[in-house]
Amino acid sequence: MRATRRLIIAAGLAAPALARAQGAAFPTRPIRLVIPFTPAGTTDLVGRVTAEKLGQRLGAQVVVENRPGAGGNVAGDFVARSEADGHTLMLTTIGTSAINFGLYGTRMPYRPQDLVGVALMIQVPNVLMVANDTPARTLRELIALAAARRGGLNYGTAGIGTSPHICIELLNMMTGMQMQHVPYRGSGPMLTELVANRVDVGMDNIPSALPFIREGRIRGIGVTSKTRSAALPDLPTLDEAGASGFEATAWFGVVAPAATPRPVVNRLGELLNQVALEADFRRRMAELGADPPGLTPDGGTTPEAFDAFLRVEQAKWLDVVRRSGARIE
């Protein structure tokens, strides 16, 4: 009996040491940061800067790997099933970690509890845009055009389940428009089609859309945030433009397989918080129209705070999906 007690006590004393050792030994090989969409979109832009900065702090290589498909679910499922040792992470979005659970329902290949939050990196509004050949310069004109045009208008997004997709479905519900969704495999293909006037309307995160709007290749109509964006100060919010009460903000963060050792999650979270608060990272993100995470008093993030944020967002967007009637065809 005494021997058994000694073994239990020894095991208890060894556990913290083992946990510390797991964190200290990490990483033992290059880290893979999976991006759930094609190159050139906001997710890819944020992911590549994040990978660069994290690699500098870890003193290890962080390799970016794009795995688009099924509104980000291909990447989410891959990461959820990966070895839970901290060497495979995902640059997640409001779609892959919140909206998709409502949109896909029982067809989701992974569950919220299959991934653990590591760090929220930025929050960023979406922007509603039209092709230059679309004869509407304001939201009210767009609503009138959608009602008058036979067959209505179509709108493009980076894919099913992305925040732009659900934002426009919510906008349809609030304004009475019935625009038809044309999903693409990322922001890059959608913006190319919008510039070419092969789709009438588009919505995307500000960072990837910003150069196209500034160059006059497409026309901005309004932003989805509560207040105007410093990156596009001349554009009204959709609330100001006529969709009273409209507000939605996209976000991007890092998640890991749920069984990843807590010391590894905490170490990654600490380093990613340093990245999020770094002056150069914040400057580069601000140039794209993004805001800092804002989950802690200093504007930063922690794994615990990001996990709590994820639970709130999942409940919120499940309700929005249900009320908007958005669905997978």
Short mmCIF file of C-alpha atoms in Angstrom, two decimals:
data_model
loop_
_atom_site.label_atom_id
_atom_site.label_comp_id
_atom_site.label_asym_id
_atom_site.label_seq_id
_atom_site.Cartn_x
_atom_site.Cartn_y
_atom_site.Cartn_z
CA MET A 1 0.00 0.00 0.00
CA ARG A 2 2.81 2.38 0.92
CA ALA A 3 4.61 1.49 -2.30
CA THR A 4 1.49 2.29 -4.29
CA ARG A 5 1.16 5.65 -2.55
CA ARG A 6 4.81 6.43 -3.30
CA LEU A 7 4.24 5.63 -6.98
CA ILE A 8 1.17 7.88 -7.10
CA ILE A 9 3.05 10.73 -5.41
CA ALA A 10 6.01 10.26 -7.72
CA ALA A 11 3.73 10.32 -10.75
CA GLY A 12 2.09 13.49 -9.48
CA LEU A 13 5.45 15.17 -9.00
CA ALA A 14 6.64 14.01 -12.41
CA ALA A 15 3.61 15.34 -14.33
CA PRO A 16 4.51 19.05 -14.10
CA ALA A 17 8.11 18.23 -15.00
CA LEU A 18 6.93 16.24 -18.02
CA ALA A 19 4.65 19.10 -19.09
CA ARG A 20 7.55 21.56 -18.80
CA ALA A 21 9.73 19.19 -20.80
CA GLN A 22 7.13 18.92 -23.55
CA GLY A 23 7.11 22.70 -23.87
CA ALA A 24 10.89 23.04 -23.64
CA ALA A 25 11.56 20.42 -26.32
CA PHE A 26 9.20 22.08 -28.78
CA PRO A 27 9.61 22.42 -31.73
CA THR A 28 11.59 19.43 -32.92
CA ARG A 29 10.94 19.97 -36.65
CA PRO A 30 9.45 22.62 -38.97
CA ILE A 31 5.94 23.78 -38.07
CA ARG A 32 3.21 23.65 -40.71
CA LEU A 33 0.68 26.50 -40.73
CA VAL A 34 -2.26 25.37 -42.86
CA ILE A 35 -4.21 28.06 -44.75
CA PRO A 36 -7.80 27.00 -45.57
CA PHE A 37 -8.06 29.09 -48.75
CA THR A 38 -6.12 29.81 -51.94
CA PRO A 39 -3.13 32.16 -52.07
CA ALA A 40 -3.62 35.94 -52.40
CA GLY A 41 -6.68 36.30 -50.13
CA THR A 42 -6.74 37.90 -46.69
CA THR A 43 -6.36 34.55 -44.90
CA ASP A 44 -3.24 33.82 -46.93
CA LEU A 45 -1.82 37.32 -46.38
CA VAL A 46 -2.32 37.19 -42.61
CA GLY A 47 -1.08 33.61 -42.44
CA ARG A 48 2.16 34.30 -44.24
CA VAL A 49 3.04 37.32 -42.10
CA THR A 50 2.11 35.37 -38.96
CA ALA A 51 4.27 32.41 -40.05
CA GLU A 52 7.23 34.68 -40.73
CA LYS A 53 6.98 36.41 -37.35
CA LEU A 54 6.35 33.20 -35.38
CA GLY A 55 9.31 31.50 -37.03
CA GLN A 56 11.57 34.37 -35.99
CA ARG A 57 10.54 33.99 -32.35
CA LEU A 58 10.70 30.21 -32.28
CA GLY A 59 13.99 30.05 -34.13
CA ALA A 60 12.40 27.43 -36.33
CA GLN A 61 10.92 27.23 -39.81
CA VAL A 62 7.16 27.78 -40.10
CA VAL A 63 5.96 26.53 -43.48
CA VAL A 64 2.72 27.79 -45.00
CA GLU A 65 0.54 25.20 -46.74
CA ASN A 66 -2.63 26.17 -48.63
CA ARG A 67 -5.40 23.54 -48.44
CA PRO A 68 -8.53 25.12 -49.94
CA GLY A 69 -11.88 23.42 -50.34
CA ALA A 70 -15.40 23.12 -48.87
CA GLY A 71 -15.39 26.62 -47.37
CA GLY A 72 -12.24 25.85 -45.38
CA ASN A 73 -13.48 22.50 -44.06
CA VAL A 74 -10.84 20.52 -45.95
CA ALA A 75 -8.09 22.28 -44.01
CA GLY A 76 -9.99 22.20 -40.72
CA ASP A 77 -10.55 18.46 -40.95
CA PHE A 78 -6.91 17.86 -41.90
CA VAL A 79 -5.60 19.83 -38.91
CA ALA A 80 -8.14 18.33 -36.48
CA ARG A 81 -6.89 14.85 -37.47
CA SER A 82 -3.19 15.76 -37.46
CA GLU A 83 -0.74 14.65 -34.79
CA ALA A 84 -1.45 16.80 -31.73
CA ASP A 85 2.08 17.91 -30.95
CA GLY A 86 2.00 21.57 -31.98
CA HIS A 87 3.75 21.06 -35.31
CA THR A 88 0.54 21.39 -37.35
CA LEU A 89 -1.55 24.54 -36.88
CA MET A 90 -4.26 26.31 -38.86
CA LEU A 91 -4.80 29.98 -39.61
CA THR A 92 -8.50 29.84 -38.86
CA THR A 93 -11.27 32.28 -39.76
CA ILE A 94 -14.74 33.24 -38.65
CA GLY A 95 -15.93 30.75 -41.27
CA THR A 96 -13.84 27.71 -40.39
CA SER A 97 -14.23 28.11 -36.61
CA ALA A 98 -17.74 29.57 -36.28
CA ILE A 99 -20.04 30.04 -39.29
CA ASN A 100 -19.48 26.62 -40.85
CA PHE A 101 -20.82 24.78 -37.81
CA GLY A 102 -24.22 26.35 -38.43
CA LEU A 103 -24.06 26.28 -42.21
CA TYR A 104 -22.97 22.67 -42.68
CA GLY A 105 -24.61 21.21 -39.57
CA THR A 106 -24.23 17.43 -39.40
CA ARG A 107 -22.16 17.49 -42.60
CA MET A 108 -19.25 19.18 -40.82
CA PRO A 109 -16.23 16.83 -40.83
CA TYR A 110 -14.98 18.17 -37.47
CA ARG A 111 -16.50 19.65 -34.32
CA PRO A 112 -15.67 22.79 -32.31
CA GLN A 113 -14.09 20.63 -29.60
CA ASP A 114 -11.70 19.03 -32.10
CA LEU A 115 -9.59 22.22 -32.24
CA VAL A 116 -8.19 24.40 -29.48
CA GLY A 117 -7.65 28.14 -29.66
CA VAL A 118 -4.06 29.36 -29.55
CA ALA A 119 -4.25 33.05 -30.45
CA LEU A 120 -6.53 35.58 -32.13
CA MET A 121 -4.35 37.63 -34.49
CA ILE A 122 -6.57 40.36 -35.99
CA GLN A 123 -10.16 41.48 -36.42
CA VAL A 124 -11.16 43.05 -39.74
CA PRO A 125 -14.33 44.36 -41.40
CA ASN A 126 -15.63 43.15 -44.75
CA VAL A 127 -16.39 45.50 -47.62
CA LEU A 128 -19.33 45.35 -50.04
CA MET A 129 -18.23 46.05 -53.63
CA VAL A 130 -19.67 46.17 -57.13
CA ALA A 131 -18.11 45.66 -60.54
CA ASN A 132 -17.46 48.92 -62.36
CA ASP A 133 -20.13 48.03 -64.92
CA THR A 134 -22.76 47.58 -62.20
CA PRO A 135 -24.76 50.86 -62.21
CA ALA A 136 -25.01 51.37 -58.46
CA ARG A 137 -22.93 53.66 -56.29
CA THR A 138 -24.77 53.34 -52.98
CA LEU A 139 -26.47 50.58 -51.05
CA ARG A 140 -29.90 52.08 -51.75
CA GLU A 141 -29.14 52.15 -55.48
CA LEU A 142 -27.98 48.53 -55.27
CA ILE A 143 -31.22 47.50 -53.56
CA ALA A 144 -33.25 49.25 -56.26
CA LEU A 145 -31.16 47.67 -59.03
CA ALA A 146 -31.57 44.18 -57.56
CA ALA A 147 -35.34 44.67 -57.48
CA ALA A 148 -35.54 46.07 -61.01
CA ARG A 149 -33.18 43.77 -62.88
CA ARG A 150 -34.85 40.70 -64.33
CA GLY A 151 -33.25 37.65 -62.80
CA GLY A 152 -31.76 39.79 -60.04
CA LEU A 153 -28.08 40.19 -59.28
CA ASN A 154 -25.40 37.67 -58.38
CA TYR A 155 -22.67 38.11 -55.81
CA GLY A 156 -19.29 36.50 -55.39
CA THR A 157 -17.39 35.54 -52.24
CA ALA A 158 -14.29 33.55 -51.33
CA GLY A 159 -16.46 30.51 -50.70
CA ILE A 160 -19.43 28.94 -48.97
CA GLY A 161 -19.44 29.60 -45.25
CA THR A 162 -17.01 32.51 -45.35
CA SER A 163 -17.96 35.64 -43.43
CA PRO A 164 -18.64 37.56 -46.69
CA HIS A 165 -21.11 34.84 -47.72
CA ILE A 166 -23.08 35.01 -44.48
CA CYS A 167 -22.79 38.81 -44.32
CA ILE A 168 -24.49 39.16 -47.71
CA GLU A 169 -27.12 36.59 -46.80
CA LEU A 170 -27.82 38.66 -43.68
CA LEU A 171 -27.88 41.80 -45.84
CA ASN A 172 -30.35 40.10 -48.21
CA MET A 173 -32.56 39.30 -45.23
CA MET A 174 -32.39 42.83 -43.81
CA THR A 175 -32.96 44.69 -47.11
CA GLY A 176 -35.21 42.33 -49.05
CA MET A 177 -32.64 41.74 -51.80
CA GLN A 178 -32.46 38.25 -53.30
CA MET A 179 -28.98 38.19 -54.80
CA GLN A 180 -27.71 34.76 -55.82
CA HIS A 181 -24.45 33.42 -54.41
CA VAL A 182 -21.51 32.50 -56.67
CA PRO A 183 -18.86 30.88 -54.43
CA TYR A 184 -15.21 30.82 -55.48
CA ARG A 185 -12.21 28.93 -54.11
CA GLY A 186 -10.72 31.99 -52.46
CA SER A 187 -10.59 35.77 -52.60
CA GLY A 188 -8.17 35.94 -55.53
CA PRO A 189 -10.44 34.17 -58.04
CA MET A 190 -13.51 36.10 -56.86
CA LEU A 191 -11.82 39.50 -57.13
CA THR A 192 -10.50 38.62 -60.61
CA GLU A 193 -14.04 37.82 -61.76
CA LEU A 194 -15.42 41.00 -60.17
CA VAL A 195 -12.79 43.14 -61.90
CA ALA A 196 -13.71 41.44 -65.19
CA ASN A 197 -17.41 42.26 -64.60
CA ARG A 198 -18.34 38.58 -64.70
CA VAL A 199 -20.08 38.89 -61.33
CA ASP A 200 -22.21 41.89 -60.29
CA VAL A 201 -21.44 42.26 -56.60
CA GLY A 202 -18.73 41.03 -54.26
CA MET A 203 -17.88 41.05 -50.61
CA ASP A 204 -14.49 40.34 -49.11
CA ASN A 205 -12.27 41.15 -46.16
CA ILE A 206 -10.80 44.64 -46.49
CA PRO A 207 -7.12 43.55 -46.71
CA SER A 208 -7.47 41.57 -49.93
CA ALA A 209 -10.01 43.95 -51.52
CA LEU A 210 -8.24 47.19 -50.59
CA PRO A 211 -5.76 47.49 -53.52
CA PHE A 212 -8.52 46.82 -56.07
CA ILE A 213 -10.71 49.55 -54.58
CA ARG A 214 -7.86 52.07 -54.27
CA GLU A 215 -6.83 51.45 -57.88
CA GLY A 216 -10.41 52.00 -59.08
CA ARG A 217 -10.72 48.50 -60.52
CA ILE A 218 -13.87 47.87 -58.47
CA ARG A 219 -16.13 50.21 -56.53
CA GLY A 220 -16.69 50.04 -52.78
CA ILE A 221 -20.22 50.48 -51.42
CA GLY A 222 -19.84 50.11 -47.65
CA VAL A 223 -18.07 48.33 -44.79
CA THR A 224 -19.60 45.84 -42.37
CA SER A 225 -18.14 47.21 -39.12
CA LYS A 226 -19.87 49.40 -36.56
CA THR A 227 -17.64 52.35 -37.40
CA ARG A 228 -15.90 53.41 -40.60
CA SER A 229 -12.61 51.80 -41.50
CA ALA A 230 -9.46 53.91 -41.28
CA ALA A 231 -8.31 52.15 -44.46
CA LEU A 232 -11.43 53.28 -46.39
CA PRO A 233 -12.62 56.37 -44.52
CA ASP A 234 -14.79 57.65 -47.38
CA LEU A 235 -16.94 54.51 -47.42
CA PRO A 236 -19.97 54.50 -45.11
CA THR A 237 -20.82 51.60 -42.87
CA LEU A 238 -23.71 49.49 -44.16
CA ASP A 239 -25.65 50.72 -41.16
CA GLU A 240 -25.11 54.31 -42.31
CA ALA A 241 -25.86 53.35 -45.91
CA GLY A 242 -29.35 52.08 -45.17
CA ALA A 243 -29.11 48.63 -43.51
CA SER A 244 -29.96 49.87 -40.03
CA GLY A 245 -28.28 47.87 -37.27
CA PHE A 246 -25.99 45.88 -39.58
CA GLU A 247 -22.66 44.99 -37.96
CA ALA A 248 -20.27 42.10 -38.54
CA THR A 249 -16.52 41.77 -38.14
CA ALA A 250 -14.35 39.00 -39.55
CA TRP A 251 -11.37 37.67 -37.62
CA PHE A 252 -8.32 35.45 -38.02
CA GLY A 253 -6.52 33.34 -35.46
CA VAL A 254 -4.44 30.23 -34.91
CA VAL A 255 -5.84 26.90 -33.71
CA ALA A 256 -4.28 23.50 -33.04
CA PRO A 257 -5.56 19.93 -32.65
CA ALA A 258 -7.45 19.70 -29.35
CA ALA A 259 -5.11 17.16 -27.73
CA THR A 260 -2.01 19.34 -28.20
CA PRO A 261 -0.11 19.43 -24.86
CA ARG A 262 -1.05 22.51 -22.87
CA PRO A 263 2.56 23.66 -22.37
CA VAL A 264 2.97 23.72 -26.17
CA VAL A 265 -0.32 25.62 -26.65
CA ASN A 266 0.71 28.12 -23.98
CA ARG A 267 4.16 28.64 -25.49
CA LEU A 268 2.72 29.17 -28.96
CA GLY A 269 0.05 31.43 -27.51
CA GLU A 270 2.63 33.56 -25.72
CA LEU A 271 4.77 33.94 -28.84
CA LEU A 272 1.78 34.69 -31.07
CA ASN A 273 0.62 37.31 -28.59
CA GLN A 274 4.04 38.93 -28.94
CA VAL A 275 3.56 38.85 -32.72
CA ALA A 276 0.08 40.40 -32.46
CA LEU A 277 1.41 43.24 -30.29
CA GLU A 278 4.62 43.81 -32.26
CA ALA A 279 4.78 47.29 -33.80
CA ASP A 280 5.75 46.07 -37.27
CA PHE A 281 3.00 43.43 -37.37
CA ARG A 282 0.38 45.95 -36.19
CA ARG A 283 1.58 48.49 -38.75
CA ARG A 284 1.38 45.95 -41.58
CA MET A 285 -2.07 44.81 -40.49
CA ALA A 286 -3.32 48.39 -40.00
CA GLU A 287 -2.25 49.20 -43.57
CA LEU A 288 -4.62 46.43 -44.62
CA GLY A 289 -7.50 47.80 -42.55
CA ALA A 290 -7.20 45.31 -39.67
CA ASP A 291 -7.49 45.88 -35.93
CA PRO A 292 -5.54 44.13 -33.13
CA PRO A 293 -7.12 41.16 -31.30
CA GLY A 294 -8.34 43.17 -28.31
CA LEU A 295 -9.01 40.17 -26.04
CA THR A 296 -6.80 41.30 -23.15
CA PRO A 297 -6.43 44.71 -21.45
CA ASP A 298 -3.29 45.46 -23.48
CA GLY A 299 -5.07 44.62 -26.75
CA GLY A 300 -3.52 41.18 -27.06
CA THR A 301 -4.65 37.57 -26.84
CA THR A 302 -4.26 34.35 -24.83
CA PRO A 303 -5.31 30.76 -25.57
CA GLU A 304 -7.96 30.94 -22.84
CA ALA A 305 -9.34 34.26 -24.07
CA PHE A 306 -9.43 33.03 -27.67
CA ASP A 307 -11.25 29.84 -26.64
CA ALA A 308 -13.90 31.94 -24.84
CA PHE A 309 -14.16 34.23 -27.87
CA LEU A 310 -14.67 31.20 -30.14
CA ARG A 311 -17.58 29.92 -28.03
CA VAL A 312 -19.34 33.29 -28.21
CA GLU A 313 -18.79 33.59 -31.97
CA GLN A 314 -20.00 30.05 -32.63
CA ALA A 315 -23.28 30.71 -30.80
CA LYS A 316 -23.75 34.11 -32.48
CA TRP A 317 -23.23 32.90 -36.03
CA LEU A 318 -25.29 29.76 -35.55
CA ASP A 319 -28.20 32.08 -34.80
CA VAL A 320 -27.43 34.35 -37.78
CA VAL A 321 -27.24 31.37 -40.17
CA ARG A 322 -30.56 30.05 -38.94
CA ARG A 323 -32.32 33.43 -39.23
CA SER A 324 -30.87 34.25 -42.65
CA GLY A 325 -31.85 30.92 -44.16
CA ALA A 326 -28.37 30.44 -45.67
CA ARG A 327 -27.72 26.85 -46.66
CA ILE A 328 -25.40 24.57 -48.58
CA GLU A 329 -26.80 23.68 -52.01
#
